[in-house]
């Protein structure tokens, strides 16, 4: 293989490696976003589980995030207000809301697992390309080839 052929192959490998790394970075950002959603849904599910054992009118401490709690009085333990998207909120039976949150959690976890597998595949691909690049550069530096 001529030096020019090696140079062209090196450029191709480098472009492929950069693309794999770029895609892996984009997937990593998406995974982090999914993890934030998972945490939010887990927190919501935790609150739903806590209120199912409470009676209307009962005082309780509500975690509002960041380890901050407010005193609250539960007006209705049977129904909750739930956002369904685009700022639209509906009143829903607490058990239905709990089932819906559990379903959403399951879907998010499945998606996160799928993206994590894709991420690992891209990282492995980028590493393999990087190894090929190093080998080709070493060949190009050898005199007489």
GROMACS .gro file of N, CA and C in nm:
model
  435
    1UNK      N    1   0.086  -0.118   0.000
    1UNK     CA    2   0.000   0.000   0.000
    1UNK      C    3   0.090   0.124   0.000
    2UNK      N    4   0.063   0.217  -0.089
    2UNK     CA    5   0.145   0.338  -0.099
    2UNK      C    6   0.117   0.432   0.018
    3UNK      N    7   0.207   0.526   0.037
    3UNK     CA    8   0.190   0.625   0.145
    3UNK      C    9   0.060   0.703   0.124
    4UNK      N   10   0.029   0.734  -0.001
    4UNK     CA   11  -0.093   0.809  -0.029
    4UNK      C   12  -0.216   0.726   0.008
    5UNK      N   13  -0.214   0.597  -0.026
    5UNK     CA   14  -0.325   0.509   0.011
    5UNK      C   15  -0.340   0.502   0.163
    6UNK      N   16  -0.226   0.492   0.231
    6UNK     CA   17  -0.229   0.487   0.377
    6UNK      C   18  -0.285   0.618   0.434
    7UNK      N   19  -0.245   0.729   0.373
    7UNK     CA   20  -0.293   0.860   0.418
    7UNK      C   21  -0.445   0.870   0.401
    8UNK      N   22  -0.495   0.823   0.288
    8UNK     CA   23  -0.640   0.825   0.263
    8UNK      C   24  -0.713   0.734   0.361
    9UNK      N   25  -0.657   0.616   0.385
    9UNK     CA   26  -0.718   0.524   0.480
    9UNK      C   27  -0.718   0.586   0.621
   10UNK      N   28  -0.609   0.652   0.655
   10UNK     CA   29  -0.598   0.718   0.785
   10UNK      C   30  -0.707   0.825   0.800
   11UNK      N   31  -0.728   0.903   0.696
   11UNK     CA   32  -0.831   1.006   0.701
   11UNK      C   33  -0.970   0.945   0.717
   12UNK      N   34  -0.994   0.835   0.646
   12UNK     CA   35  -1.124   0.767   0.659
   12UNK      C   36  -1.144   0.713   0.800
   13UNK      N   37  -1.043   0.648   0.853
   13UNK     CA   38  -1.052   0.592   0.989
   13UNK      C   39  -1.074   0.703   1.091
   14UNK      N   40  -1.002   0.813   1.072
   14UNK     CA   41  -1.016   0.925   1.166
   14UNK      C   42  -1.158   0.982   1.161
   15UNK      N   43  -1.213   0.997   1.041
   15UNK     CA   44  -1.349   1.049   1.028
   15UNK      C   45  -1.450   0.954   1.094
   16UNK      N   46  -1.431   0.823   1.073
   16UNK     CA   47  -1.520   0.725   1.136
   16UNK      C   48  -1.508   0.729   1.289
   17UNK      N   49  -1.385   0.743   1.336
   17UNK     CA   50  -1.363   0.748   1.481
   17UNK      C   51  -1.427   0.873   1.541
   18UNK      N   52  -1.413   0.985   1.474
   18UNK     CA   53  -1.474   1.110   1.522
   18UNK      C   54  -1.627   1.100   1.523
   19UNK      N   55  -1.683   1.037   1.421
   19UNK     CA   56  -1.828   1.018   1.413
   19UNK      C   57  -1.876   0.928   1.527
   20UNK      N   58  -1.804   0.820   1.552
   20UNK     CA   59  -1.842   0.729   1.661
   20UNK      C   60  -1.836   0.801   1.796
   21UNK      N   61  -1.732   0.880   1.818
   21UNK     CA   62  -1.720   0.954   1.944
   21UNK      C   63  -1.830   1.058   1.957
   22UNK      N   64  -1.860   1.126   1.848
   22UNK     CA   65  -1.966   1.227   1.850
   22UNK      C   66  -2.101   1.164   1.882
   23UNK      N   67  -2.130   1.051   1.817
   23UNK     CA   68  -2.255   0.980   1.844
   23UNK      C   69  -2.260   0.929   1.987
   24UNK      N   70  -2.148   0.880   2.038
   24UNK     CA   71  -2.142   0.832   2.176
   24UNK      C   72  -2.168   0.947   2.273
   25UNK      N   73  -2.111   1.063   2.246
   25UNK     CA   74  -2.134   1.179   2.333
   25UNK      C   75  -2.281   1.221   2.332
   26UNK      N   76  -2.342   1.219   2.214
   26UNK     CA   77  -2.485   1.254   2.205
   26UNK      C   78  -2.570   1.154   2.282
   27UNK      N   79  -2.536   1.026   2.270
   27UNK     CA   80  -2.609   0.923   2.345
   27UNK      C   81  -2.590   0.941   2.495
   28UNK      N   82  -2.469   0.975   2.536
   28UNK     CA   83  -2.442   0.996   2.679
   28UNK      C   84  -2.529   1.109   2.734
   29UNK      N   85  -2.542   1.216   2.658
   29UNK     CA   86  -2.628   1.327   2.701
   29UNK      C   87  -2.773   1.282   2.713
   30UNK      N   88  -2.818   1.203   2.618
   30UNK     CA   89  -2.955   1.151   2.620
   30UNK      C   90  -2.976   1.059   2.740
   31UNK      N   91  -2.878   0.976   2.770
   31UNK     CA   92  -2.886   0.886   2.885
   31UNK      C   93  -2.895   0.967   3.014
   32UNK      N   94  -2.816   1.073   3.024
   32UNK     CA   95  -2.819   1.158   3.143
   32UNK      C   96  -2.956   1.224   3.160
   33UNK      N   97  -3.015   1.266   3.050
   33UNK     CA   98  -3.148   1.325   3.055
   33UNK      C   99  -3.250   1.221   3.101
   34UNK      N  100  -3.241   1.101   3.048
   34UNK     CA  101  -3.331   0.993   3.090
   34UNK      C  102  -3.313   0.962   3.238
   35UNK      N  103  -3.189   0.966   3.287
   35UNK     CA  104  -3.164   0.941   3.429
   35UNK      C  105  -3.232   1.047   3.516
   36UNK      N  106  -3.232   1.171   3.470
   36UNK     CA  107  -3.301   1.278   3.543
   36UNK      C  108  -3.451   1.252   3.547
   37UNK      N  109  -3.508   1.211   3.433
   37UNK     CA  110  -3.650   1.176   3.430
   37UNK      C  111  -3.680   1.059   3.522
   38UNK      N  112  -3.594   0.959   3.520
   38UNK     CA  113  -3.613   0.843   3.607
   38UNK      C  114  -3.616   0.886   3.753
   39UNK      N  115  -3.524   0.973   3.791
   39UNK     CA  116  -3.521   1.020   3.930
   39UNK      C  117  -3.648   1.096   3.965
   40UNK      N  118  -3.695   1.178   3.873
   40UNK     CA  119  -3.818   1.254   3.897
   40UNK      C  120  -3.938   1.160   3.914
   41UNK      N  121  -3.947   1.060   3.828
   41UNK     CA  122  -4.058   0.965   3.838
   41UNK      C  123  -4.048   0.881   3.965
   42UNK      N  124  -3.926   0.843   4.003
   42UNK     CA  125  -3.909   0.766   4.128
   42UNK      C  126  -3.954   0.848   4.248
   43UNK      N  127  -3.918   0.976   4.248
   43UNK     CA  128  -3.960   1.065   4.357
   43UNK      C  129  -4.112   1.075   4.362
   44UNK      N  130  -4.174   1.091   4.247
   44UNK     CA  131  -4.319   1.099   4.241
   44UNK      C  132  -4.384   0.971   4.290
   45UNK      N  133  -4.329   0.857   4.251
   45UNK     CA  134  -4.382   0.728   4.295
   45UNK      C  135  -4.368   0.712   4.446
   46UNK      N  136  -4.256   0.758   4.499
   46UNK     CA  137  -4.233   0.751   4.644
   46UNK      C  138  -4.340   0.831   4.719
   47UNK      N  139  -4.371   0.950   4.670
   47UNK     CA  140  -4.475   1.032   4.734
   47UNK      C  141  -4.611   0.963   4.723
   48UNK      N  142  -4.643   0.909   4.606
   48UNK     CA  143  -4.770   0.838   4.590
   48UNK      C  144  -4.781   0.721   4.686
   49UNK      N  145  -4.672   0.649   4.706
   49UNK     CA  146  -4.674   0.537   4.800
   49UNK      C  147  -4.694   0.585   4.944
   50UNK      N  148  -4.636   0.701   4.977
   50UNK     CA  149  -4.650   0.754   5.113
   50UNK      C  150  -4.793   0.799   5.140
   51UNK      N  151  -4.857   0.860   5.042
   51UNK     CA  152  -4.992   0.912   5.069
   51UNK      C  153  -5.099   0.805   5.065
   52UNK      N  154  -5.069   0.688   5.009
   52UNK     CA  155  -5.174   0.586   5.003
   52UNK      C  156  -5.208   0.532   5.142
   53UNK      N  157  -5.120   0.550   5.240
   53UNK     CA  158  -5.147   0.507   5.377
   53UNK      C  159  -5.199   0.621   5.464
   54UNK      N  160  -5.219   0.736   5.406
   54UNK     CA  161  -5.263   0.853   5.483
   54UNK      C  162  -5.412   0.876   5.461
   55UNK      N  163  -5.469   0.949   5.556
   55UNK     CA  164  -5.611   0.986   5.548
   55UNK      C  165  -5.622   1.133   5.510
   56UNK      N  166  -5.734   1.168   5.448
   56UNK     CA  167  -5.759   1.309   5.415
   56UNK      C  168  -5.755   1.390   5.544
   57UNK      N  169  -5.694   1.508   5.536
   57UNK     CA  170  -5.683   1.596   5.651
   57UNK      C  171  -5.560   1.571   5.736
   58UNK      N  172  -5.486   1.468   5.705
   58UNK     CA  173  -5.367   1.434   5.784
   58UNK      C  174  -5.251   1.525   5.746
   59UNK      N  175  -5.177   1.568   5.848
   59UNK     CA  176  -5.058   1.652   5.825
   59UNK      C  177  -4.940   1.562   5.788
   60UNK      N  178  -4.854   1.616   5.704
   60UNK     CA  179  -4.736   1.540   5.661
   60UNK      C  180  -4.626   1.634   5.617
   61UNK      N  181  -4.505   1.582   5.605
   61UNK     CA  182  -4.394   1.657   5.549
   61UNK      C  183  -4.378   1.616   5.404
   62UNK      N  184  -4.371   1.714   5.315
   62UNK     CA  185  -4.356   1.687   5.171
   62UNK      C  186  -4.216   1.729   5.127
   63UNK      N  187  -4.146   1.636   5.066
   63UNK     CA  188  -4.015   1.666   5.011
   63UNK      C  189  -4.036   1.740   4.879
   64UNK      N  190  -3.983   1.862   4.872
   64UNK     CA  191  -3.998   1.940   4.748
   64UNK      C  192  -3.869   1.941   4.667
   65UNK      N  193  -3.773   1.858   4.708
   65UNK     CA  194  -3.646   1.848   4.636
   65UNK      C  195  -3.534   1.916   4.711
   66UNK      N  196  -3.414   1.874   4.684
   66UNK     CA  197  -3.297   1.933   4.746
   66UNK      C  198  -3.295   1.916   4.897
   67UNK      N  199  -3.354   1.807   4.947
   67UNK     CA  200  -3.364   1.780   5.091
   67UNK      C  201  -3.437   1.890   5.166
   68UNK      N  202  -3.534   1.951   5.100
   68UNK     CA  203  -3.618   2.054   5.162
   68UNK      C  204  -3.759   1.998   5.174
   69UNK      N  205  -3.816   2.016   5.293
   69UNK     CA  206  -3.950   1.965   5.321
   69UNK      C  207  -4.040   2.080   5.363
   70UNK      N  208  -4.167   2.069   5.329
   70UNK     CA  209  -4.267   2.165   5.375
   70UNK      C  210  -4.376   2.087   5.448
   71UNK      N  211  -4.438   2.156   5.544
   71UNK     CA  212  -4.552   2.095   5.611
   71UNK      C  213  -4.672   2.107   5.517
   72UNK      N  214  -4.747   1.999   5.509
   72UNK     CA  215  -4.863   1.999   5.419
   72UNK      C  216  -4.976   1.920   5.483
   73UNK      N  217  -5.096   1.955   5.444
   73UNK     CA  218  -5.214   1.881   5.488
   73UNK      C  219  -5.274   1.816   5.365
   74UNK      N  220  -5.294   1.687   5.374
   74UNK     CA  221  -5.348   1.611   5.263
   74UNK      C  222  -5.499   1.632   5.257
   75UNK      N  223  -5.545   1.699   5.153
   75UNK     CA  224  -5.688   1.727   5.139
   75UNK      C  225  -5.764   1.606   5.087
   76UNK      N  226  -5.701   1.532   4.995
   76UNK     CA  227  -5.768   1.418   4.934
   76UNK      C  228  -5.663   1.312   4.903
   77UNK      N  229  -5.675   1.197   4.966
   77UNK     CA  230  -5.577   1.090   4.945
   77UNK      C  231  -5.617   0.999   4.829
   78UNK      N  232  -5.736   1.017   4.776
   78UNK     CA  233  -5.787   0.928   4.672
   78UNK      C  234  -5.756   0.975   4.530
   79UNK      N  235  -5.743   1.105   4.511
   79UNK     CA  236  -5.717   1.159   4.377
   79UNK      C  237  -5.596   1.250   4.379
   80UNK      N  238  -5.531   1.258   4.266
   80UNK     CA  239  -5.415   1.346   4.250
   80UNK      C  240  -5.432   1.425   4.120
   81UNK      N  241  -5.358   1.533   4.110
   81UNK     CA  242  -5.354   1.611   3.987
   81UNK      C  243  -5.224   1.571   3.917
   82UNK      N  244  -5.234   1.537   3.791
   82UNK     CA  245  -5.120   1.486   3.717
   82UNK      C  246  -5.104   1.560   3.586
   83UNK      N  247  -4.980   1.598   3.555
   83UNK     CA  248  -4.954   1.662   3.426
   83UNK      C  249  -4.939   1.553   3.320
   84UNK      N  250  -5.006   1.574   3.208
   84UNK     CA  251  -5.001   1.476   3.099
   84UNK      C  252  -4.925   1.527   2.978
   85UNK      N  253  -4.867   1.646   2.989
   85UNK     CA  254  -4.787   1.701   2.880
   85UNK      C  255  -4.835   1.839   2.839
   86UNK      N  256  -4.744   1.919   2.792
   86UNK     CA  257  -4.772   2.054   2.743
   86UNK      C  258  -4.846   2.139   2.845
   87UNK      N  259  -4.818   2.116   2.973
   87UNK     CA  260  -4.881   2.195   3.079
   87UNK      C  261  -5.025   2.155   3.109
   88UNK      N  262  -5.075   2.050   3.046
   88UNK     CA  263  -5.212   2.004   3.068
   88UNK      C  264  -5.212   1.913   3.190
   89UNK      N  265  -5.303   1.943   3.284
   89UNK     CA  266  -5.313   1.863   3.406
   89UNK      C  267  -5.451   1.801   3.415
   90UNK      N  268  -5.455   1.679   3.468
   90UNK     CA  269  -5.582   1.609   3.485
   90UNK      C  270  -5.592   1.559   3.629
   91UNK      N  271  -5.715   1.542   3.674
   91UNK     CA  272  -5.738   1.480   3.803
   91UNK      C  273  -5.748   1.330   3.778
   92UNK      N  274  -5.679   1.252   3.861
   92UNK     CA  275  -5.674   1.108   3.838
   92UNK      C  276  -5.676   1.035   3.971
   93UNK      N  277  -5.736   0.918   3.970
   93UNK     CA  278  -5.735   0.831   4.087
   93UNK      C  279  -5.589   0.803   4.125
   94UNK      N  280  -5.558   0.808   4.254
   94UNK     CA  281  -5.420   0.790   4.300
   94UNK      C  282  -5.362   0.656   4.257
   95UNK      N  283  -5.443   0.551   4.260
   95UNK     CA  284  -5.394   0.418   4.220
   95UNK      C  285  -5.366   0.413   4.070
   96UNK      N  286  -5.450   0.479   3.991
   96UNK     CA  287  -5.426   0.484   3.846
   96UNK      C  288  -5.299   0.563   3.817
   97UNK      N  289  -5.281   0.673   3.890
   97UNK     CA  290  -5.161   0.754   3.872
   97UNK      C  291  -5.037   0.674   3.909
   98UNK      N  292  -5.046   0.599   4.017
   98UNK     CA  293  -4.933   0.515   4.060
   98UNK      C  294  -4.900   0.412   3.952
   99UNK      N  295  -5.001   0.346   3.899
   99UNK     CA  296  -4.979   0.247   3.793
   99UNK      C  297  -4.918   0.312   3.669
  100UNK      N  298  -4.965   0.432   3.637
  100UNK     CA  299  -4.913   0.504   3.521
  100UNK      C  300  -4.767   0.541   3.540
  101UNK      N  301  -4.733   0.587   3.661
  101UNK     CA  302  -4.594   0.623   3.691
  101UNK      C  303  -4.506   0.499   3.686
  102UNK      N  304  -4.554   0.388   3.741
  102UNK     CA  305  -4.476   0.264   3.736
  102UNK      C  306  -4.453   0.219   3.592
  103UNK      N  307  -4.554   0.234   3.507
  103UNK     CA  308  -4.541   0.199   3.366
  103UNK      C  309  -4.439   0.290   3.298
  104UNK      N  310  -4.448   0.420   3.326
  104UNK     CA  311  -4.353   0.515   3.269
  104UNK      C  312  -4.211   0.484   3.314
  105UNK      N  313  -4.195   0.451   3.442
  105UNK     CA  314  -4.063   0.414   3.494
  105UNK      C  315  -4.007   0.293   3.420
  106UNK      N  316  -4.091   0.194   3.399
  106UNK     CA  317  -4.049   0.073   3.330
  106UNK      C  318  -4.003   0.106   3.188
  107UNK      N  319  -4.079   0.189   3.119
  107UNK     CA  320  -4.044   0.227   2.982
  107UNK      C  321  -3.914   0.307   2.979
  108UNK      N  322  -3.899   0.400   3.074
  108UNK     CA  323  -3.777   0.481   3.079
  108UNK      C  324  -3.655   0.394   3.110
  109UNK      N  325  -3.670   0.298   3.200
  109UNK     CA  326  -3.559   0.210   3.234
  109UNK      C  327  -3.520   0.124   3.113
  110UNK      N  328  -3.620   0.077   3.041
  110UNK     CA  329  -3.593  -0.004   2.922
  110UNK      C  330  -3.519   0.079   2.818
  111UNK      N  331  -3.566   0.201   2.797
  111UNK     CA  332  -3.502   0.290   2.699
  111UNK      C  333  -3.359   0.324   2.742
  112UNK      N  334  -3.341   0.349   2.870
  112UNK     CA  335  -3.208   0.381   2.922
  112UNK      C  336  -3.114   0.263   2.902
  113UNK      N  337  -3.162   0.143   2.926
  113UNK     CA  338  -3.079   0.024   2.905
  113UNK      C  339  -3.041   0.007   2.759
  114UNK      N  340  -3.136   0.031   2.670
  114UNK     CA  341  -3.111   0.021   2.527
  114UNK      C  342  -3.007   0.124   2.482
  115UNK      N  343  -3.022   0.247   2.530
  115UNK     CA  344  -2.927   0.352   2.494
  115UNK      C  345  -2.789   0.324   2.552
  116UNK      N  346  -2.785   0.269   2.672
  116UNK     CA  347  -2.657   0.235   2.734
  116UNK      C  348  -2.585   0.129   2.652
  117UNK      N  349  -2.659   0.031   2.602
  117UNK     CA  350  -2.599  -0.073   2.518
  117UNK      C  351  -2.545  -0.012   2.388
  118UNK      N  352  -2.622   0.078   2.328
  118UNK     CA  353  -2.576   0.146   2.206
  118UNK      C  354  -2.450   0.228   2.234
  119UNK      N  355  -2.450   0.295   2.350
  119UNK     CA  356  -2.336   0.377   2.389
  119UNK      C  357  -2.210   0.290   2.402
  120UNK      N  358  -2.223   0.178   2.472
  120UNK     CA  359  -2.108   0.088   2.490
  120UNK      C  360  -2.057   0.038   2.355
  121UNK      N  361  -2.148   0.008   2.265
  121UNK     CA  362  -2.110  -0.039   2.132
  121UNK      C  363  -2.031   0.069   2.057
  122UNK      N  364  -2.078   0.194   2.066
  122UNK     CA  365  -2.008   0.304   1.998
  122UNK      C  366  -1.871   0.330   2.060
  123UNK      N  367  -1.862   0.321   2.191
  123UNK     CA  368  -1.733   0.342   2.258
  123UNK      C  369  -1.635   0.233   2.215
  124UNK      N  370  -1.682   0.110   2.210
  124UNK     CA  371  -1.597  -0.001   2.165
  124UNK      C  372  -1.553   0.019   2.021
  125UNK      N  373  -1.646   0.065   1.937
  125UNK     CA  374  -1.614   0.092   1.796
  125UNK      C  375  -1.509   0.202   1.786
  126UNK      N  376  -1.526   0.309   1.862
  126UNK     CA  377  -1.430   0.420   1.859
  126UNK      C  378  -1.292   0.374   1.906
  127UNK      N  379  -1.288   0.289   2.007
  127UNK     CA  380  -1.160   0.238   2.056
  127UNK      C  381  -1.092   0.150   1.951
  128UNK      N  382  -1.171   0.067   1.884
  128UNK     CA  383  -1.115  -0.019   1.779
  128UNK      C  384  -1.060   0.066   1.664
  129UNK      N  385  -1.133   0.169   1.627
  129UNK     CA  386  -1.086   0.259   1.521
  129UNK      C  387  -0.959   0.331   1.564
  130UNK      N  388  -0.953   0.370   1.690
  130UNK     CA  389  -0.834   0.438   1.742
  130UNK      C  390  -0.713   0.345   1.736
  131UNK      N  391  -0.734   0.218   1.766
  131UNK     CA  392  -0.626   0.119   1.757
  131UNK      C  393  -0.579   0.106   1.612
  132UNK      N  394  -0.673   0.099   1.518
  132UNK     CA  395  -0.637   0.090   1.376
  132UNK      C  396  -0.559   0.213   1.332
  133UNK      N  397  -0.600   0.329   1.381
  133UNK     CA  398  -0.531   0.454   1.345
  133UNK      C  399  -0.387   0.450   1.395
  134UNK      N  400  -0.369   0.409   1.520
  134UNK     CA  401  -0.233   0.403   1.576
  134UNK      C  402  -0.145   0.305   1.498
  135UNK      N  403  -0.203   0.190   1.461
  135UNK     CA  404  -0.126   0.091   1.384
  135UNK      C  405  -0.087   0.146   1.247
  136UNK      N  406  -0.180   0.213   1.183
  136UNK     CA  407  -0.152   0.269   1.051
  136UNK      C  408  -0.047   0.380   1.059
  137UNK      N  409  -0.055   0.463   1.161
  137UNK     CA  410   0.045   0.569   1.179
  137UNK      C  411   0.182   0.507   1.202
  138UNK      N  412   0.188   0.401   1.281
  138UNK     CA  413   0.316   0.333   1.306
  138UNK      C  414   0.373   0.277   1.176
  139UNK      N  415   0.287   0.220   1.091
  139UNK     CA  416   0.332   0.168   0.961
  139UNK      C  417   0.385   0.280   0.874
  140UNK      N  418   0.318   0.394   0.877
  140UNK     CA  419   0.357   0.507   0.792
  140UNK      C  420   0.492   0.564   0.836
  141UNK      N  421   0.524   0.550   0.963
  141UNK     CA  422   0.651   0.606   1.014
  141UNK      C  423   0.769   0.514   0.987
  142UNK      N  424   0.742   0.389   0.954
  142UNK     CA  425   0.852   0.296   0.927
  142UNK      C  426   0.914   0.329   0.792
  143UNK      N  427   1.045   0.340   0.789
  143UNK     CA  428   1.111   0.374   0.661
  143UNK      C  429   1.102   0.259   0.561
  144UNK      N  430   1.090   0.295   0.437
  144UNK     CA  431   1.091   0.196   0.330
  144UNK      C  432   0.956   0.134   0.301
  145UNK      N  433   0.851   0.180   0.366
  145UNK     CA  434   0.718   0.123   0.339
  145UNK      C  435   0.629   0.226   0.276
   0.00000   0.00000   0.00000
